[in-house]
């Protein structure tokens, strides 16, 4: 049994990513084409967790703008030229392989953001995972009306969160 590790995602990983997404996020479905676009636009932020020679999780991130949430199951079309955060779109890990996997992915994304001159990470916490993200240094952002409207599509407990890398 090898220790789980993050590996760059490839288009051939989409069936496994889709199966994990359907299992972890049954109420927040996204099309494989949406995942594929993120992988095409920003491959450095797209990883799969390999455990026992199988894909046991995935993480998808890309440059974006603070306080703007990309549409769930919507295409980005292109990355913004004025990106000021690395948006962690999703981190999903099968239950048997949790226990540090999400933290390791976030650490990789922090390194990537810093190397790119990006000073913050952003995400939407769903399914009451806010305490987990707070342990990783993310803080909730008070949402204005526009942000609240976008968060509504992510479920009742959705919270927009930021992690300022300059503070860490």
Coordinates of N, CA and C in Angstrom, one line a residue:
X1 N 0.8 -1.2 0.0 CA 0.0 0.0 0.0 C 0.9 1.2 0.0
X2 N 0.8 2.1 -1.0 CA 1.5 3.3 -1.1 C 0.8 4.5 -0.4
X3 N 1.5 5.4 0.0 CA 0.9 6.6 0.6 C 0.2 7.4 -0.4
X4 N -1.0 7.9 -0.2 CA -1.7 8.7 -1.2 C -0.9 9.9 -1.6
X5 N -0.9 10.3 -2.8 CA -0.2 11.5 -3.3 C -0.9 12.1 -4.4
X6 N -0.7 13.4 -4.6 CA -1.4 14.2 -5.6 C -0.5 14.2 -6.9
X7 N -1.2 14.0 -8.0 CA -0.5 13.9 -9.3 C -1.3 14.8 -10.3
X8 N -0.6 15.3 -11.3 CA -1.3 16.2 -12.3 C -2.5 15.4 -12.9
X9 N -3.6 16.0 -13.1 CA -4.8 15.4 -13.7 C -4.6 15.4 -15.2
X10 N -5.2 14.4 -15.8 CA -5.2 14.2 -17.3 C -6.6 14.0 -17.8
X11 N -6.8 14.3 -19.0 CA -8.2 14.2 -19.6 C -8.7 12.7 -19.4
X12 N -7.8 11.8 -19.4 CA -8.2 10.4 -19.2 C -8.7 10.1 -17.8
X13 N -8.5 11.0 -16.9 CA -9.0 10.9 -15.5 C -10.4 11.3 -15.3
X14 N -11.0 11.9 -16.4 CA -12.3 12.5 -16.3 C -13.4 11.5 -15.8
X15 N -13.4 10.3 -16.3 CA -14.4 9.3 -15.8 C -14.3 9.1 -14.3
X16 N -13.1 9.0 -13.8 CA -12.9 8.8 -12.3 C -13.3 10.0 -11.6
X17 N -12.9 11.2 -12.1 CA -13.3 12.5 -11.4 C -14.8 12.6 -11.4
X18 N -15.4 12.3 -12.5 CA -16.9 12.4 -12.6 C -17.6 11.5 -11.6
X19 N -17.1 10.3 -11.4 CA -17.6 9.3 -10.5 C -17.5 9.8 -9.1
X20 N -16.3 10.3 -8.7 CA -16.1 10.8 -7.4 C -17.0 12.0 -7.1
X21 N -17.1 12.9 -8.1 CA -17.9 14.1 -8.0 C -19.4 13.7 -7.7
X22 N -19.9 12.7 -8.5 CA -21.2 12.3 -8.3 C -21.5 11.7 -6.9
X23 N -20.5 11.0 -6.4 CA -20.6 10.4 -5.0 C -20.5 11.5 -3.9
X24 N -19.5 12.4 -4.0 CA -19.3 13.4 -3.0 C -20.3 14.5 -3.1
X25 N -20.6 14.9 -4.3 CA -21.5 16.1 -4.5 C -22.8 15.8 -5.3
X26 N -23.6 14.9 -4.8 CA -24.8 14.5 -5.6 C -25.8 15.6 -5.8
X27 N -25.7 16.6 -4.9 CA -26.7 17.7 -5.1 C -26.1 18.9 -5.9
X28 N -24.8 18.8 -6.3 CA -24.1 19.8 -7.0 C -23.5 19.3 -8.3
X29 N -24.3 18.7 -9.2 CA -23.7 18.0 -10.3 C -23.0 19.0 -11.3
X30 N -22.0 18.6 -11.9 CA -21.3 19.3 -13.0 C -20.9 18.4 -14.1
X31 N -21.0 18.9 -15.3 CA -20.7 18.1 -16.5 C -19.2 17.8 -16.6
X32 N -18.9 16.7 -17.2 CA -17.4 16.4 -17.5 C -16.8 17.5 -18.3
X33 N -17.6 18.1 -19.2 CA -17.0 19.1 -20.1 C -16.6 20.4 -19.3
X34 N -17.2 20.6 -18.2 CA -16.9 21.7 -17.3 C -15.5 21.4 -16.6
X35 N -15.4 20.2 -16.1 CA -14.1 19.8 -15.5 C -13.0 19.8 -16.6
X36 N -13.3 19.4 -17.8 CA -12.3 19.3 -18.9 C -11.8 20.7 -19.2
X37 N -12.7 21.7 -19.2 CA -12.3 23.1 -19.5 C -11.4 23.6 -18.5
X38 N -11.6 23.3 -17.2 CA -10.7 23.8 -16.1 C -9.3 23.2 -16.3
X39 N -9.3 21.9 -16.7 CA -8.1 21.2 -16.9 C -7.3 21.8 -18.1
X40 N -8.0 22.2 -19.1 CA -7.4 22.8 -20.3 C -6.9 24.2 -20.0
X41 N -7.7 25.0 -19.3 CA -7.4 26.4 -19.0 C -6.2 26.5 -18.0
X42 N -6.2 25.6 -17.0 CA -5.2 25.8 -15.9 C -4.8 24.4 -15.4
X43 N -4.1 23.7 -16.2 CA -3.7 22.3 -15.8 C -2.9 22.2 -14.5
X44 N -2.1 23.3 -14.2 CA -1.3 23.2 -13.0 C -2.2 23.1 -11.7
X45 N -3.4 23.6 -11.8 CA -4.3 23.6 -10.6 C -5.1 22.3 -10.5
X46 N -5.0 21.5 -11.5 CA -5.9 20.3 -11.6 C -5.1 19.0 -11.2
X47 N -5.5 18.4 -10.1 CA -4.7 17.2 -9.6 C -5.7 16.1 -9.3
X48 N -5.1 14.9 -9.3 CA -5.9 13.7 -8.8 C -5.1 13.1 -7.6
X49 N -5.8 12.6 -6.7 CA -5.2 11.9 -5.6 C -5.1 10.4 -5.9
X50 N -3.9 9.9 -5.9 CA -3.6 8.5 -6.2 C -3.4 7.8 -4.9
X51 N -4.2 6.7 -4.7 CA -4.1 5.9 -3.5 C -4.3 4.4 -4.0
X52 N -3.3 3.6 -3.6 CA -3.4 2.2 -4.0 C -3.6 2.0 -5.5
X53 N -2.9 2.9 -6.3 CA -2.9 2.9 -7.7 C -4.3 3.2 -8.4
X54 N -5.1 3.8 -7.6 CA -6.5 4.2 -8.1 C -6.6 5.7 -7.8
X55 N -7.5 6.4 -8.5 CA -7.9 7.8 -8.2 C -8.9 7.8 -7.1
X56 N -8.5 8.4 -6.0 CA -9.3 8.5 -4.8 C -9.8 9.9 -4.4
X57 N -9.4 10.8 -5.3 CA -9.9 12.2 -5.1 C -9.4 13.1 -6.2
X58 N -9.8 14.3 -6.2 CA -9.4 15.3 -7.2 C -9.4 16.7 -6.6
X59 N -8.7 17.6 -7.2 CA -8.7 19.0 -6.8 C -8.7 19.8 -8.1
X60 N -9.5 20.8 -8.2 CA -9.5 21.7 -9.4 C -9.4 23.1 -8.9
X61 N -8.4 23.9 -9.4 CA -8.2 25.3 -9.0 C -7.8 26.0 -10.3
X62 N -8.1 27.4 -10.2 CA -7.7 28.2 -11.3 C -7.6 29.7 -10.9
X63 N -6.9 30.5 -11.6 CA -6.8 31.9 -11.2 C -8.2 32.5 -11.5
X64 N -8.6 33.5 -10.6 CA -9.9 34.1 -10.7 C -9.8 35.5 -10.0
X65 N -11.0 36.1 -9.8 CA -11.1 37.4 -9.1 C -11.8 37.2 -7.8
X66 N -11.2 37.9 -6.7 CA -11.8 37.8 -5.4 C -13.3 38.3 -5.5
X67 N -14.1 37.7 -4.6 CA -15.5 38.0 -4.4 C -16.3 37.7 -5.7
X68 N -15.8 37.0 -6.6 CA -16.5 36.6 -7.8 C -16.5 35.1 -7.8
X69 N -17.7 34.5 -7.9 CA -17.8 33.0 -7.9 C -18.1 32.6 -9.3
X70 N -17.2 31.7 -9.8 CA -17.5 31.1 -11.1 C -18.8 30.3 -11.1
X71 N -19.6 30.3 -12.1 CA -20.9 29.6 -12.1 C -20.7 28.1 -11.9
X72 N -21.5 27.5 -11.0 CA -21.4 26.1 -10.8 C -21.9 25.4 -12.1
X73 N -21.2 24.4 -12.6 CA -21.5 23.7 -13.8 C -21.6 24.7 -15.0
X74 N -20.8 25.8 -15.0 CA -20.8 26.7 -16.1 C -19.4 26.8 -16.6
X75 N -19.3 27.2 -17.8 CA -17.9 27.3 -18.5 C -17.3 28.7 -18.1
X76 N -16.0 28.7 -17.9 CA -15.3 29.9 -17.6 C -15.0 30.7 -18.9
X77 N -14.8 30.0 -20.0 CA -14.4 30.5 -21.3 C -13.0 31.0 -21.4
X78 N -12.5 31.7 -20.4 CA -11.1 32.1 -20.3 C -10.8 32.6 -18.9
X79 N -9.6 32.6 -18.6 CA -9.2 33.0 -17.2 C -9.0 34.6 -17.3
X80 N -9.3 35.3 -16.2 CA -9.2 36.7 -16.2 C -7.8 37.2 -16.2
X81 N -7.5 38.2 -17.0 CA -6.2 38.8 -17.0 C -5.8 39.5 -15.7
X82 N -6.8 39.9 -14.9 CA -6.6 40.6 -13.7 C -6.9 39.7 -12.5
X83 N -6.6 38.4 -12.6 CA -6.8 37.5 -11.5 C -6.0 37.9 -10.3
X84 N -6.7 37.9 -9.1 CA -6.1 38.3 -7.9 C -6.2 37.2 -6.8
X85 N -6.7 36.0 -7.2 CA -6.7 34.9 -6.3 C -6.7 33.6 -7.1
X86 N -6.3 32.5 -6.4 CA -6.4 31.2 -7.0 C -7.7 30.6 -6.4
X87 N -8.6 30.4 -7.2 CA -9.9 29.9 -6.8 C -9.9 28.3 -6.7
X88 N -10.1 27.8 -5.5 CA -10.2 26.4 -5.3 C -11.6 26.0 -5.6
X89 N -11.8 25.5 -6.9 CA -13.2 25.2 -7.3 C -13.7 24.0 -6.5
X90 N -12.9 23.0 -6.4 CA -13.4 21.8 -5.7 C -12.2 20.9 -5.2
X91 N -12.3 20.3 -4.0 CA -11.5 19.3 -3.5 C -12.4 18.2 -3.0
X92 N -12.3 17.0 -3.7 CA -13.2 15.9 -3.3 C -12.3 14.7 -3.1
X93 N -12.4 14.1 -1.9 CA -11.6 12.9 -1.6 C -12.6 11.9 -1.0
X94 N -12.4 10.6 -1.5 CA -13.2 9.5 -1.0 C -12.9 9.3 0.5
X95 N -14.0 9.0 1.3 CA -13.8 8.9 2.7 C -12.7 8.1 3.2
X96 N -12.4 7.0 2.6 CA -11.3 6.1 3.1 C -9.9 6.7 2.9
X97 N -9.8 7.8 2.2 CA -8.5 8.4 1.9 C -8.3 9.8 2.4
X98 N -9.2 10.2 3.3 CA -9.1 11.5 3.9 C -8.1 11.5 5.0
X99 N -7.9 12.6 5.7 CA -6.9 12.6 6.8 C -5.6 13.2 6.3
X100 N -5.7 14.4 5.8 CA -4.5 15.1 5.3 C -4.4 15.4 3.8
X101 N -5.3 14.7 3.0 CA -5.2 14.8 1.6 C -5.6 16.3 1.2
X102 N -6.7 16.8 1.7 CA -7.2 18.1 1.3 C -6.1 19.2 1.8
X103 N -5.5 19.0 2.9 CA -4.5 19.9 3.4 C -3.3 19.9 2.5
X104 N -2.9 18.7 2.0 CA -1.8 18.6 1.1 C -2.1 19.3 -0.3
X105 N -3.3 19.1 -0.7 CA -3.7 19.8 -2.0 C -3.7 21.3 -1.8
X106 N -4.2 21.8 -0.7 CA -4.2 23.3 -0.5 C -2.8 23.8 -0.4
X107 N -1.9 23.0 0.2 CA -0.5 23.4 0.3 C 0.1 23.6 -1.1
X108 N -0.2 22.6 -1.9 CA 0.3 22.7 -3.3 C -0.2 23.9 -4.0
X109 N -1.5 24.2 -3.8 CA -2.1 25.4 -4.5 C -1.5 26.7 -3.9
X110 N -1.2 26.7 -2.6 CA -0.6 27.9 -2.0 C 0.8 28.1 -2.7
X111 N 1.6 27.0 -2.9 CA 2.9 27.1 -3.5 C 2.7 27.7 -4.9
X112 N 1.7 27.1 -5.7 CA 1.4 27.6 -7.0 C 1.0 29.0 -7.1
X113 N 0.1 29.4 -6.2 CA -0.3 30.8 -6.1 C 0.9 31.8 -5.9
X114 N 1.7 31.4 -4.9 CA 2.8 32.3 -4.5 C 3.8 32.4 -5.7
X115 N 4.1 31.3 -6.4 CA 5.0 31.3 -7.5 C 4.4 32.1 -8.7
X116 N 3.1 32.2 -8.7 CA 2.4 33.0 -9.8 C 2.2 34.5 -9.4
X117 N 2.6 34.8 -8.2 CA 2.4 36.2 -7.7 C 1.0 36.5 -7.3
X118 N 0.2 35.4 -7.0 CA -1.1 35.6 -6.5 C -1.1 35.5 -5.0
X119 N -1.8 36.5 -4.3 CA -1.7 36.7 -2.9 C -2.9 36.1 -2.1
X120 N -3.8 35.3 -2.7 CA -4.9 34.8 -1.9 C -5.4 33.5 -2.6
X121 N -6.0 32.7 -1.8 CA -6.8 31.6 -2.2 C -8.3 31.9 -1.9
X122 N -9.2 31.4 -2.7 CA -10.6 31.6 -2.4 C -11.4 30.3 -2.7
X123 N -12.5 30.1 -2.1 CA -13.3 29.0 -2.4 C -14.7 29.2 -1.8
X124 N -15.6 28.3 -2.2 CA -17.0 28.2 -1.6 C -17.0 26.9 -0.8
X125 N -17.3 27.1 0.5 CA -17.4 26.0 1.4 C -18.9 25.5 1.3
X126 N -19.0 24.2 1.1 CA -20.4 23.6 0.9 C -20.5 22.4 2.0
X127 N -21.7 22.0 2.2 CA -22.0 20.9 3.1 C -21.4 21.0 4.5
X128 N -21.5 22.3 5.0 CA -21.0 22.5 6.3 C -19.5 22.2 6.6
X129 N -18.7 22.4 5.5 CA -17.3 22.1 5.7 C -16.5 23.4 6.1
X130 N -17.2 24.4 6.5 CA -16.5 25.7 6.9 C -15.5 25.4 8.0
X131 N -15.7 24.6 9.0 CA -14.7 24.4 10.0 C -13.4 23.8 9.5
X132 N -13.5 22.9 8.5 CA -12.4 22.4 7.9 C -11.5 23.5 7.2
X133 N -12.2 24.3 6.4 CA -11.5 25.3 5.7 C -10.9 26.4 6.7
X134 N -11.6 26.6 7.7 CA -11.0 27.6 8.7 C -9.7 27.0 9.3
X135 N -9.7 25.7 9.5 CA -8.4 25.1 10.0 C -7.3 25.3 9.1
X136 N -7.6 25.5 7.8 CA -6.6 25.7 6.8 C -6.3 27.2 6.6
X137 N -6.8 28.0 7.4 CA -6.6 29.4 7.3 C -7.5 30.3 6.5
X138 N -8.6 29.7 6.0 CA -9.6 30.4 5.2 C -10.5 31.1 6.2
X139 N -11.0 32.3 5.8 CA -11.9 33.1 6.6 C -13.2 33.4 5.8
X140 N -14.3 33.3 6.5 CA -15.6 33.7 5.7 C -15.6 35.2 5.4
X141 N -16.2 35.4 4.2 CA -16.3 36.8 3.7 C -17.8 37.2 3.8
X142 N -18.1 38.4 4.3 CA -19.5 38.9 4.4 C -19.9 39.1 2.9
X143 N -21.0 38.4 2.6 CA -21.5 38.5 1.2 C -22.4 39.6 0.9
X144 N -22.2 40.4 -0.2 CA -23.1 41.4 -0.6 C -24.3 40.7 -1.3
X145 N -25.2 41.4 -1.8 CA -26.4 40.8 -2.5 C -26.0 40.0 -3.7
X146 N -25.1 40.5 -4.5 CA -24.7 39.7 -5.7 C -24.0 38.4 -5.3
X147 N -23.2 38.4 -4.4 CA -22.5 37.2 -3.9 C -23.5 36.2 -3.3
X148 N -24.4 36.7 -2.5 CA -25.4 35.9 -1.9 C -26.2 35.2 -2.9
X149 N -26.6 35.9 -4.0 CA -27.4 35.3 -5.1 C -26.6 34.1 -5.8
X150 N -25.3 34.3 -6.0 CA -24.5 33.3 -6.6 C -24.3 32.1 -5.6
X151 N -24.1 32.4 -4.3 CA -24.0 31.3 -3.3 C -25.2 30.4 -3.2
X152 N -26.4 31.0 -3.5 CA -27.6 30.2 -3.4 C -27.6 29.0 -4.2
X153 N -26.9 29.0 -5.4 CA -26.8 27.8 -6.2 C -25.9 26.7 -5.7
X154 N -25.2 27.0 -4.6 CA -24.3 26.1 -4.0 C -24.9 25.4 -2.8
X155 N -26.1 25.7 -2.4 CA -26.7 25.1 -1.3 C -26.8 26.0 -0.1
X156 N -27.6 25.5 0.9 CA -28.0 26.3 2.0 C -26.8 26.8 2.9
X157 N -25.8 25.9 3.1 CA -24.7 26.2 4.0 C -23.5 26.8 3.2
X158 N -23.6 27.2 2.0 CA -22.5 27.7 1.2 C -22.0 29.0 1.8
X159 N -20.7 29.1 1.9 CA -20.0 30.2 2.4 C -18.8 30.6 1.6
X160 N -18.7 31.8 1.1 CA -17.5 32.2 0.4 C -16.4 32.5 1.4
X161 N -15.2 32.0 1.1 CA -14.1 32.1 2.0 C -12.8 32.5 1.3
X162 N -11.9 33.3 2.0 CA -10.6 33.7 1.5 C -9.5 33.3 2.4
X163 N -8.4 33.1 1.9 CA -7.2 32.9 2.7 C -6.1 33.8 2.1
X164 N -5.8 34.9 2.9 CA -4.8 35.8 2.5 C -3.4 35.2 2.7
X165 N -2.7 35.0 1.6 CA -1.3 34.4 1.7 C -0.3 35.4 2.3
X166 N -0.5 36.6 2.2 CA 0.4 37.6 2.8 C 0.4 37.5 4.3
X167 N -0.7 37.0 4.9 CA -0.8 36.9 6.3 C -0.2 35.7 6.9
X168 N 0.2 34.7 6.0 CA 0.8 33.5 6.4 C 2.2 33.3 6.0

